[in-house]
Short mmCIF file of C-alpha atoms in Angstrom, two decimals:
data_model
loop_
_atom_site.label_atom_id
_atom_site.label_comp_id
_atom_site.label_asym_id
_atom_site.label_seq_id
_atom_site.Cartn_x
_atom_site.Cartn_y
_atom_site.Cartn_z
CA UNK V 604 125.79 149.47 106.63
CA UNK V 605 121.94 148.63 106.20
CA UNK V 606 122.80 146.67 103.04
CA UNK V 607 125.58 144.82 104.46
CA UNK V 608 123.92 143.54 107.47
CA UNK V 609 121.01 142.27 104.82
CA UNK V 610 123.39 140.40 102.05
CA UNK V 611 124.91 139.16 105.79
CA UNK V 612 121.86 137.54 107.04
CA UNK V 613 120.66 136.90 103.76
CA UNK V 614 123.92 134.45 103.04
CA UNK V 615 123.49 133.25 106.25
CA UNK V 616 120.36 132.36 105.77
CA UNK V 617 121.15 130.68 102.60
CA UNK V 618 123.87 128.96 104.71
CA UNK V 619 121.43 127.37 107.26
CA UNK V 620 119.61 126.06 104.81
CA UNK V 621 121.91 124.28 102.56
CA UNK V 622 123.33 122.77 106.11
CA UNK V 623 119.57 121.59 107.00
CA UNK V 624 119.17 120.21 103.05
CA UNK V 625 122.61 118.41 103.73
CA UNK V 626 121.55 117.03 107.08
CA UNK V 627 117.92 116.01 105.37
CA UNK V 628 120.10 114.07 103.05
CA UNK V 629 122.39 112.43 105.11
CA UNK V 630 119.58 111.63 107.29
CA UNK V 631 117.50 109.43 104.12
CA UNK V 632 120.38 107.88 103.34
CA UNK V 633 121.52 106.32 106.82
CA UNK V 634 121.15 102.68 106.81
CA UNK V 635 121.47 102.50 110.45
CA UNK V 636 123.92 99.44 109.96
CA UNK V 637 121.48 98.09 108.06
CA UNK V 638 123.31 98.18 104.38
CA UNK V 639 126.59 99.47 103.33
CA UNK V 640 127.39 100.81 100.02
CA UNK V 641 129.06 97.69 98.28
CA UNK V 642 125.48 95.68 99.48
CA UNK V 643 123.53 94.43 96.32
CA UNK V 644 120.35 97.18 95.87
CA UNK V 645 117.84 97.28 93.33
CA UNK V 646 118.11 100.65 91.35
CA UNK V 647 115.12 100.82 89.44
CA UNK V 648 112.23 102.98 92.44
CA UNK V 649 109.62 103.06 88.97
CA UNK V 650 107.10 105.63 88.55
CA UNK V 651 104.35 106.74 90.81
CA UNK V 652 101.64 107.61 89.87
CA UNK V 653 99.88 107.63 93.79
CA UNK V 654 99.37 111.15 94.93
CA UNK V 655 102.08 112.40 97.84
CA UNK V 656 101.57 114.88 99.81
CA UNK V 657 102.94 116.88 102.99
CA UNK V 658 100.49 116.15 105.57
CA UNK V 659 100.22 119.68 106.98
CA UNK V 660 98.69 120.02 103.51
CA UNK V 661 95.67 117.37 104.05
CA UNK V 662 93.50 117.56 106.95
CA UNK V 663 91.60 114.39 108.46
CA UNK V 664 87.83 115.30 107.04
CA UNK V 665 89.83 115.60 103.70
CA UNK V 666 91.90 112.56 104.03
CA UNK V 667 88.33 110.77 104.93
CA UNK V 668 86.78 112.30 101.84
CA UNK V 669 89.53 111.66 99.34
CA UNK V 670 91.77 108.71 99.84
CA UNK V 671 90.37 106.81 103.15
CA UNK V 672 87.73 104.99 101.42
CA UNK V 673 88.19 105.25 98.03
CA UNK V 674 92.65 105.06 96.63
CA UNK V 675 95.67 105.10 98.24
CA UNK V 676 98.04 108.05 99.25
CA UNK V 677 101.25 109.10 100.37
CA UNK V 678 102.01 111.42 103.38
CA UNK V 679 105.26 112.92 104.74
CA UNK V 680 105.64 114.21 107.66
CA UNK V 681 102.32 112.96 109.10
CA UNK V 682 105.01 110.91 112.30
CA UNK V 683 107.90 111.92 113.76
CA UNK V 684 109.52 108.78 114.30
CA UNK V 685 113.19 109.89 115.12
CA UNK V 686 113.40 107.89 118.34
CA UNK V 687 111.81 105.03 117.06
CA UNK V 688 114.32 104.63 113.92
CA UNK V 689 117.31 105.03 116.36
CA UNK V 690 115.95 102.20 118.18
CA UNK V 691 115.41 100.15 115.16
CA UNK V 692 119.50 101.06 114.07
CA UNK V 693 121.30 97.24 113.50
CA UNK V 694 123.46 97.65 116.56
CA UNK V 695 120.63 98.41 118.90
CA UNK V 696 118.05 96.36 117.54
CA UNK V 697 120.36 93.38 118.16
CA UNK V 698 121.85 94.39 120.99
CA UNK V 699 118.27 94.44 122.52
CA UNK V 700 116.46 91.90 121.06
CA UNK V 701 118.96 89.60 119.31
CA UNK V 702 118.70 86.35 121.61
CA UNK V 703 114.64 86.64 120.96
CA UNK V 704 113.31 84.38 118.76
CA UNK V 705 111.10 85.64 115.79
CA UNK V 706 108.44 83.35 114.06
CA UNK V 707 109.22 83.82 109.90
CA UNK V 708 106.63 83.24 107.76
CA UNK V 709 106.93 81.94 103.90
CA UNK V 710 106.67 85.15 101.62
CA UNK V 711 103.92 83.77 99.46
CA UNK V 712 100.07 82.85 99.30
CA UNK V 713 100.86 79.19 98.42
CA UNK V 714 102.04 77.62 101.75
CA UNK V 715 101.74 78.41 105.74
CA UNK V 716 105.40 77.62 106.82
CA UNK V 717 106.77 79.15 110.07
CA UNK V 718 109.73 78.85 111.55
CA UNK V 719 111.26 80.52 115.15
CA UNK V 720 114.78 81.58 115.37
CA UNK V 721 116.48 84.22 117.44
CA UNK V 722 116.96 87.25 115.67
CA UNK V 723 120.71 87.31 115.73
CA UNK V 724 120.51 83.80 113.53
CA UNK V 725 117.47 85.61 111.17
CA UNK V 726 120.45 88.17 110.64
CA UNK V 727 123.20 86.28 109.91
CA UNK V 728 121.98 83.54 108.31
CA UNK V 729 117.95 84.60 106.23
CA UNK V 730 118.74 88.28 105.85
CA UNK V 731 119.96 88.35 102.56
CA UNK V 732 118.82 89.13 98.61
CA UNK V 733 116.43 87.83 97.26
CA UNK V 734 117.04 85.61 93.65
CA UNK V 735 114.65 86.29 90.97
CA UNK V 736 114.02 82.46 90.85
CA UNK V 737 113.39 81.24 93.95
CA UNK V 738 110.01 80.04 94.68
CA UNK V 739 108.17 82.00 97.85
CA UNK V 740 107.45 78.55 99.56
CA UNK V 741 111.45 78.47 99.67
CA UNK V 742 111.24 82.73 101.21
CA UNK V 743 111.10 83.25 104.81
CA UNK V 744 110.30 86.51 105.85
CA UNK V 745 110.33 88.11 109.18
CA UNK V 746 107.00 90.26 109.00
CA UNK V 747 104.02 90.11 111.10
CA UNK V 748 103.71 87.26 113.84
CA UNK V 749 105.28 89.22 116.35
CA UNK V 750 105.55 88.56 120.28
CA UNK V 751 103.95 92.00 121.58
CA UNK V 752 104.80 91.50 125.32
CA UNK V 753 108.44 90.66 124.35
CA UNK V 754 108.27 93.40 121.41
CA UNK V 755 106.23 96.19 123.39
CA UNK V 756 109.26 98.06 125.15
CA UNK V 757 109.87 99.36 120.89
CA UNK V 758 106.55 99.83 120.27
CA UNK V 759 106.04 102.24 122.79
CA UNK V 760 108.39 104.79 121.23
CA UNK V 761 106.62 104.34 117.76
CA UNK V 762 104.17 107.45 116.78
CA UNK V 763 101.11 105.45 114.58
CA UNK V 764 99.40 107.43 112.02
CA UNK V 765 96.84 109.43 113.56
CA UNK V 766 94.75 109.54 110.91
CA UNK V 767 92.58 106.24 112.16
CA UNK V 768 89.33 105.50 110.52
CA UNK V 769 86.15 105.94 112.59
CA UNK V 770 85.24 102.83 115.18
CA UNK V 771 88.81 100.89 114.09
CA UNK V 772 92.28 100.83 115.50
CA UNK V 773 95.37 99.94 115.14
CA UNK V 774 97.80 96.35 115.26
CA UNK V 775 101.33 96.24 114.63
CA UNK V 776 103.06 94.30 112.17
CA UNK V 777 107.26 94.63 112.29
CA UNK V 778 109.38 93.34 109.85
CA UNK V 779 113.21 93.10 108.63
CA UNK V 780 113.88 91.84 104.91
CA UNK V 781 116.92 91.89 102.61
CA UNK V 782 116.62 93.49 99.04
CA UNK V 783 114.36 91.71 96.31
CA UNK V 784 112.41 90.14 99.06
CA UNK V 785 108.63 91.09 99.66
CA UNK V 786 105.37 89.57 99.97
CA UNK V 787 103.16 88.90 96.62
CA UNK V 788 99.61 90.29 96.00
CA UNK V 789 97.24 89.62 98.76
CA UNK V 790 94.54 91.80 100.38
CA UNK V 791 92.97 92.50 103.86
CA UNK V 792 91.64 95.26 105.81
CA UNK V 793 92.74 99.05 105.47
CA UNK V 794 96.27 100.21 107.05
CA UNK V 795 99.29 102.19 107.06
CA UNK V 796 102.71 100.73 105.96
CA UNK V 797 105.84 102.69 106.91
CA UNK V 798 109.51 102.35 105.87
CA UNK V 799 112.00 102.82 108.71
CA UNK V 800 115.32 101.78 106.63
CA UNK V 801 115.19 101.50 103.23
CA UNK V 802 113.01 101.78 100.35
CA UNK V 803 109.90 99.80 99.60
CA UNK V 804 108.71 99.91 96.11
CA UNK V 805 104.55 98.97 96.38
CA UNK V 806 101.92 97.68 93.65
CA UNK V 807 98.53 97.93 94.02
CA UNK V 808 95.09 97.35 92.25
CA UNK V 809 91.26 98.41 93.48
CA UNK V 810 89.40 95.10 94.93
CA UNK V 811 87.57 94.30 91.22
CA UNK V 812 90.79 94.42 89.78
CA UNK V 813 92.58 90.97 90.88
CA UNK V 814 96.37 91.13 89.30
CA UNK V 815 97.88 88.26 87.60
CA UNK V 816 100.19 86.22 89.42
CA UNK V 817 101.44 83.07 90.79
CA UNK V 818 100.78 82.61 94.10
CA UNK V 819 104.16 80.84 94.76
CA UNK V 820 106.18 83.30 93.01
CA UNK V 821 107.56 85.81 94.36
CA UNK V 822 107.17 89.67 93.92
CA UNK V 823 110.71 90.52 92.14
CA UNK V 824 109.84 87.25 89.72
CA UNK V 825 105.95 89.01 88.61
CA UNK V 826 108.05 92.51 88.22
CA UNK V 827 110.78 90.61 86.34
CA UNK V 828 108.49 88.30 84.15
CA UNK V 829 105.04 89.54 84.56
CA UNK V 830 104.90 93.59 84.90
CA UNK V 831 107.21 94.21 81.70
CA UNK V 832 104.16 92.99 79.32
CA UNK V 833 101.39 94.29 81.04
CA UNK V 834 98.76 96.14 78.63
CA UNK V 835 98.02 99.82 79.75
CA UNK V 836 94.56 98.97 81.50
CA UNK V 837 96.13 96.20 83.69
CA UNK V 838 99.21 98.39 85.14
CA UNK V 839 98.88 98.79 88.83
CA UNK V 840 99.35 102.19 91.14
CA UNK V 841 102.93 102.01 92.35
CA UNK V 842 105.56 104.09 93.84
CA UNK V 843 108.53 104.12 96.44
CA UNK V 844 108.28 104.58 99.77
CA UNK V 845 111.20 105.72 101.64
CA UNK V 846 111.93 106.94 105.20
CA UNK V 847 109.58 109.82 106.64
CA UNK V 848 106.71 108.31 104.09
CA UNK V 849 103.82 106.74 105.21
CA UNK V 850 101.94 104.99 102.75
CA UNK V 851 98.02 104.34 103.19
CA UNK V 852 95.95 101.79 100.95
CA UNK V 853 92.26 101.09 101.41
CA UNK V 854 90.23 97.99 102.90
CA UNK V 855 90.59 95.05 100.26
CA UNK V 856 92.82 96.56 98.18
CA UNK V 857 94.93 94.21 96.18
CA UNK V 858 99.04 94.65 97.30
CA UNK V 859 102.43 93.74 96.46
CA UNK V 860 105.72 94.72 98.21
CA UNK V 861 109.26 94.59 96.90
CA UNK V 862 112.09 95.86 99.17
CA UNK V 863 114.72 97.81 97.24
CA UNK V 864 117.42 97.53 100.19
CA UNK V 865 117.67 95.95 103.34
CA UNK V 866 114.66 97.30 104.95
CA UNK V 867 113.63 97.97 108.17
CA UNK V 868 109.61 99.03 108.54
CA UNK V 869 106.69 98.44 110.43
CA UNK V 870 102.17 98.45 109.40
CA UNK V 871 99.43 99.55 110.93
CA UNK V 872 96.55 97.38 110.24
CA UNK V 873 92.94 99.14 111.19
CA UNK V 874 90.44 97.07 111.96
#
C-alpha cells in the first residue's frame, strides 16, 4: 500500500507539472489579439550569445559588478507583469485608449518626422510589416513620445526592473510595432527593454565599436544586406527577447531592434 500511494503521488506529481509546462506554453505564445497564426512573422530568432539568466540566480551587488557597467544581460523572472500584459491585450488596449492620439516618430536616425493619430487609426491603418526596402524616413513607429498623464492609469500596473543603478531612475517609453519594423543603431543612456507581446530580436556593440549602417535604412534592410557579410570581429551581441525577459544594455551602448511579430513592449530608460 506504501508503494502505491508513492507511484500515486509520484504520477501526480508528474501530472501537475506537465499541466504547469503546458500552461507556461500557452501562456508565451498568446498574442493577446495582437497576431494570429496566418500573420506574416519572421522565423529566423539568431543566436545569442548575451548571457540569460533566472534572476533569483543574480543578486543586485552581482548584477552591479558584472553586467551594470560593463555588457548586457538577460533576466527572467526579475517582474511579474501578469496584470500589466492583460491590460496591454488588443481588445483592452483599444477599448481604453483607442480614441487617444499617439505622436509616431520616423524609425530612423536620418529625419525627425512626427505625426499624431488616435490609436485606433495607428492600428488599422500603420500597424503592419515592415518591407525590406523601405527607407526609415518612410517608417513610423509608435515608440517613445508618450502622453504620461493620459498614459499613467497603465503605467501604474507595470512592475519596472528593480534593479536601478545608484542616483538614477526610471522613464517610460511604450511602444506597438508590426513585424520587420524596429529602430536602427543609436545609443543613449543605460535601461531596461521588455517585450510584452512578441519577440524582439536585439543587436548590440560596446560604445568604441560604432556598427556600419545607413542611417536611413532600416534594421531588417542592415540584417538583410549588411549582417550576412560581416567579418567575425565586427558581429554584434544579439539574441531574442520574448515575454517574461527583460533585457538590460549599458550607458552608450550601440543598439538595434527588429520585431519578429507584432509586438507589444515597453523601456526603462535610467538616467
Amino acid at each position: 500500500m506504501e508503494f502505491q500511494n508513492v507511484v500515486y503521488n509520484t504520477c501526480t506529481q508528474f501530472v501537475l507539472l506537465c499541466f504547469i509546462a503546458l500552461k507556461a506554453e500557452r501562456l508565451s505564445d498568446d498574442g493577446g489579439g495582437w497576431s494570429v497564426i496566418s500573420d506574416f512573422r519572421l522565423q529566423d530568432e539568431g543566436p545569442c550569445n548575451i548571457d540569460v539568466l533566472d534572476s533569483s540566480l543574480l543578486s543586485y551587488r552581482q548584477f552591479i559588478e558584472r553586467y551594470a557597467y560593463s555588457r548586457p544581460v538577460i533576466l527572467r523572472g526579475l517582474t511579474d507583469n501578469t496584470k500589466f500584459r492583460t491590460l496591454c491585450s488588443k481588445s483592452r488596449l483599444l477599448e481604453e485608449y483607442g480614441e487617444r492620439r499617439v505622436r509616431l516618430s520616423t524609425a530612423n536616425t536620418y529625419s525627425y518626422k512626427k505625426v499624431d493619430v488616435p490609436l485606433q487609426e495607428y492600428v488599422d491603418i500603420f500597424l503592419r510589416p515592415q518591407s525590406v526596402d523601405t527607407l526609415g524616413s518612410d517608417t513610423l513607429y509608435f515608440f517613445g513620445d508618450n502622453n504620461f498623464t493620459e498614459w499613467q492609469s497603465l503605467f501604474d500596473y507595470y512592475k519596472s526592473p528593480p534593479y536601478v543603478l545608484p542616483h538614477t531612475s526610471g522613464a517610460y517609453s511604450f511602444g506597438i510595432a508590426g513585424p520587420g519594423t524596429g529602430v536602427p543603431f543609436h545609443w543613449h543612456g543605460p535601461g531596461y527593454s521588455e517585450v510584452i507581446y512578441g519577440r524582439k530580436r536585439w543587436f548590440l556593440y560596446p560604445p568604441d565599436q560604432e556598427p556600419h549602417f545607413h542611417p536611413n535604412r532600416t534594421t531588417l534592410s542592415w540584417l538583410m544586406e549588411t549582417y550576412p557579410n560581416l567579418p567575425e570581429v565586427e558581429a554584434p551581441l544579439e539574441c531574442t527577447i520574448r515575454p517574461g525577459e527583460v533585457l538590460y544594455f549599458p550607458d552608450r551602448w550601440w543598439h538595434a531592434t527588429l520585431n519578429l511579430d507584432t509586438s507589444v513592449f515597453i523601456s526603462t530608460f535610467l538616467g
